[in-house]
Coordinates of C-alpha atoms and ligand atoms in Angstrom, one line a residue:
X1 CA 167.0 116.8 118.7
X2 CA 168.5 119.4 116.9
X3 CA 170.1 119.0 113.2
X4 CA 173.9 117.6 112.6
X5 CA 176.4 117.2 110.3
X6 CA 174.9 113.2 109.6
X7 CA 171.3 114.8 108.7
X8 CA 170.1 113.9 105.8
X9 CA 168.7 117.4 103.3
X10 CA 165.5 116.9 102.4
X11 CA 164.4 119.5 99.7
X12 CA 162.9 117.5 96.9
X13 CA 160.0 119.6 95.6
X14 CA 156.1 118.3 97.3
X15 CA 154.4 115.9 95.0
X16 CA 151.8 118.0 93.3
X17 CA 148.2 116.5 94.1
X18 CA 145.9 115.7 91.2
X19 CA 143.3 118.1 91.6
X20 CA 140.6 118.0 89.2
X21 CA 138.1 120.5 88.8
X22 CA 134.6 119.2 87.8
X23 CA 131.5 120.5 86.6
X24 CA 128.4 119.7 89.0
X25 CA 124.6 120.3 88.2
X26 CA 122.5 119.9 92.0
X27 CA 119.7 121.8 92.9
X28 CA 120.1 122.9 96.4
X29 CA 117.1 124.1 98.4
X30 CA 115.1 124.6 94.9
X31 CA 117.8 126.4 93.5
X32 CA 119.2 124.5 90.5
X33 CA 122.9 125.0 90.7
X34 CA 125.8 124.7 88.2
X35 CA 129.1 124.5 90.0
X36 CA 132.8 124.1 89.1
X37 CA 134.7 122.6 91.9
X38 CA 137.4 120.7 93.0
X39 CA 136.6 116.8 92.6
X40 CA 138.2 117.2 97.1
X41 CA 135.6 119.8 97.8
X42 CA 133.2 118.6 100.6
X43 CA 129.5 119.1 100.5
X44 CA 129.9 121.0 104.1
X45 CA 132.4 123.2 102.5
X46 CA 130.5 124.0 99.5
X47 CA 127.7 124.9 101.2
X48 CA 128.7 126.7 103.9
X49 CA 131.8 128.3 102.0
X50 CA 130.4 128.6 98.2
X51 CA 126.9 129.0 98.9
X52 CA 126.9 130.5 102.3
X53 CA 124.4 128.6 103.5
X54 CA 126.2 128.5 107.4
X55 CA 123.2 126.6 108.7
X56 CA 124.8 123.7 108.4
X57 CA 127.1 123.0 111.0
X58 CA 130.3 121.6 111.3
X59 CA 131.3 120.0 114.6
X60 CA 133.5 116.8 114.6
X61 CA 134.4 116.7 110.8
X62 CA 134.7 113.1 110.6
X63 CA 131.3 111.5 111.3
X64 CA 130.5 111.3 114.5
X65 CA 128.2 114.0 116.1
X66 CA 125.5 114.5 112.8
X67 CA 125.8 118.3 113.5
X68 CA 126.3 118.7 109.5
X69 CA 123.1 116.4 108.4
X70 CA 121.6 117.7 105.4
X71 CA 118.8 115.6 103.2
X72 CA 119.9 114.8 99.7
X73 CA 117.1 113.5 97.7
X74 CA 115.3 113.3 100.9
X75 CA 117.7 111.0 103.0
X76 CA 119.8 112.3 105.9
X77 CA 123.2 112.5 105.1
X78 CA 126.6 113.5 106.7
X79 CA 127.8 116.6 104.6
X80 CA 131.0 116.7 106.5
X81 CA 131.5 113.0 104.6
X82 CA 130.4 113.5 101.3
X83 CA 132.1 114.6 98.1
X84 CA 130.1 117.7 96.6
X85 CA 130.5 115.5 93.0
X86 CA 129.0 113.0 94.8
X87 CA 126.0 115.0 94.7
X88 CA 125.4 115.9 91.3
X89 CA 122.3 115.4 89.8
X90 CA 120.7 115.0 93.2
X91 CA 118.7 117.8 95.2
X92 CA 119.8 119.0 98.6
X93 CA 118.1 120.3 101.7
X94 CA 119.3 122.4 104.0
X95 CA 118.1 123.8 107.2
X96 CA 117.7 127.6 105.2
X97 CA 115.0 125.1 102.9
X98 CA 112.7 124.4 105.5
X99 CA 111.0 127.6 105.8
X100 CA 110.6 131.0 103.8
X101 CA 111.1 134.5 105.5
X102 CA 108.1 135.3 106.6
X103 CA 106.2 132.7 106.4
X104 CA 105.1 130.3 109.6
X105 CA 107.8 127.3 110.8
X106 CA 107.2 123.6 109.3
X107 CA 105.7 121.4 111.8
X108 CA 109.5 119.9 112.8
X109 CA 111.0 123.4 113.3
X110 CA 107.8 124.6 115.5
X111 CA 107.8 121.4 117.5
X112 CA 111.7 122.3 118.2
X113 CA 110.4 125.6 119.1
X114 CA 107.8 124.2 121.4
X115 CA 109.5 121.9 123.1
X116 CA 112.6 124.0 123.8
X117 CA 114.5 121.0 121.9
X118 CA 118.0 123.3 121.7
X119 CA 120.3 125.5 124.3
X120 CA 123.0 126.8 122.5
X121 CA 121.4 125.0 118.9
X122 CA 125.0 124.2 117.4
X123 CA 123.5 120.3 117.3
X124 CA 120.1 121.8 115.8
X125 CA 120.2 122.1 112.2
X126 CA 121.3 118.2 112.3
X127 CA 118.3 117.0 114.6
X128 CA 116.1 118.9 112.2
X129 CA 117.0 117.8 109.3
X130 CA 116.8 114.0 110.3
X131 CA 113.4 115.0 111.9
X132 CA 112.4 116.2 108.8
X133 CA 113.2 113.0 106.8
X134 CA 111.6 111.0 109.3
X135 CA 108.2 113.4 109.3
X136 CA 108.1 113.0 105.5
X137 CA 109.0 108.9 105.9
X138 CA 105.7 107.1 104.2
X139 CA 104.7 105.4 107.5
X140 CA 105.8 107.0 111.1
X141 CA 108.7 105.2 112.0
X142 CA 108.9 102.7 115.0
X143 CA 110.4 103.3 118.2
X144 CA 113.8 101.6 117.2
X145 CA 114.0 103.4 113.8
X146 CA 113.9 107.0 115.8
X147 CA 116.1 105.6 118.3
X148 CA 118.9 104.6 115.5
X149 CA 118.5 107.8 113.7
X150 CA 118.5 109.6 116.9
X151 CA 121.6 108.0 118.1
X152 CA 123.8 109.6 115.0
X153 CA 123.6 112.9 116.6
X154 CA 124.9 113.9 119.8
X155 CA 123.9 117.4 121.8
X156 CA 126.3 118.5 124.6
X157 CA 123.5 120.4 126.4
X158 CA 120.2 119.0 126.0
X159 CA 120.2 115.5 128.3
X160 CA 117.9 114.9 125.1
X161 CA 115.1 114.9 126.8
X162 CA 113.7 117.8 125.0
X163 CA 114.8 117.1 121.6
X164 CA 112.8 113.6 121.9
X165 CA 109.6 115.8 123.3
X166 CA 110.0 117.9 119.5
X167 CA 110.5 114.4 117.7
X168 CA 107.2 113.5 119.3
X169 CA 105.3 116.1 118.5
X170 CA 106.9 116.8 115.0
X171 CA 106.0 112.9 114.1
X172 CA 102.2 113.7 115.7
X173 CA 101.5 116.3 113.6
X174 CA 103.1 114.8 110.4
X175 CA 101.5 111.2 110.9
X176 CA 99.1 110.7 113.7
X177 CA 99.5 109.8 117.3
X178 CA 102.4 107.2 118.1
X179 CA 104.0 105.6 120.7
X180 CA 107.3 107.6 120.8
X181 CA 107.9 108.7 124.4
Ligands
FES201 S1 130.6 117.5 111.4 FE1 129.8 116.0 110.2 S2 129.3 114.4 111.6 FE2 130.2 115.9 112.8
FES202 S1 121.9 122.4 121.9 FE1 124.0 122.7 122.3 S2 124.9 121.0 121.4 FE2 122.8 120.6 121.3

């Protein structure tokens, strides 16, 4: 419907946004960190855009497929949900933390490597990373603990099948022979 002499002009000015800038202190892969950023920015962003760590993926944005997982002090968590300030003080792990050029994969990485747990390995980083926090759990985790952690991350080319062969043999390696099928 196109514009009339009864249209009402709407040219008041945008309301500015209160955007505060804080200081954050993290340590991220090792690396202690001191960061000035806006109180909006999103761990996902700040990663991938401030520290270029592009590892981390970004699929949905809003929850849903775990493609952005990263551990912060050690627990798997969505960076795609999480505030960057939220984060201060803690200690973040990325995918680019889990191994050093040159140097042989962790057991997670070389059991996705074995098990041909990935195709096109957008989903990958995510799967790792939760792998990783359950490999490093105190006690291997049950059957329905993997399942619910497993179920936060969705693949669009695996069928799965593969992925749950790498958790299989990651948690073998890290705490003895299990169950998990
Ligand atoms: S990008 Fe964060 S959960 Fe999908
Ligand atoms: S390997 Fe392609 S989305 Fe999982």
């Amino acid at each position: 419907m196109g514009a009339n002499s009864m249209s009402e002009r709407v040219d008041h000015p945008p309301l500015t946004e209160p955007t505060a800038w804080r200081g954050v202190e993290l340590v991220v892969n090792g690396r202690p960190l001191t960061a000035q950023v806006e109180s909006r920015l999103l761990l996902s962003d700040f990663l991938r855009g401030r520290l270029r760590l592009t590892g981390t993926h970004v699929g949905c944005e809003h929850g849903v497929c775990g493609a952005c997982t990263v551990l912060v002090d050690d627990v798997p968590v969505r960076s795609c949900l999480t505030l960057t300030v939220q984060c201060a003080g803690t200690h973040i792990r990325t995918i680019e933390g889990l191994t050093t050029a040159g140097k042989p994969l962790g057991a997670v990485q070389r059991a996705f490597h074995d098990n041909h747990g990935m195709q096109c390995g957008f989903c990958t980083p995510g799967f790792v990373m939760t792998c990783t926090a359950l490999s490093e759990a105190a006690e291997r985790p049950d059957e329905d603990h993997i399942a619910d952690e497993l179920s936060g991350h969705l693949c669009r080319c695996t069928g799965y099948r593969n992925i749950r062969a790498a958790v299989r043999q990651a948690l073998d390696e890290t705490h003895g022979k299990g169950q998990t099928e």
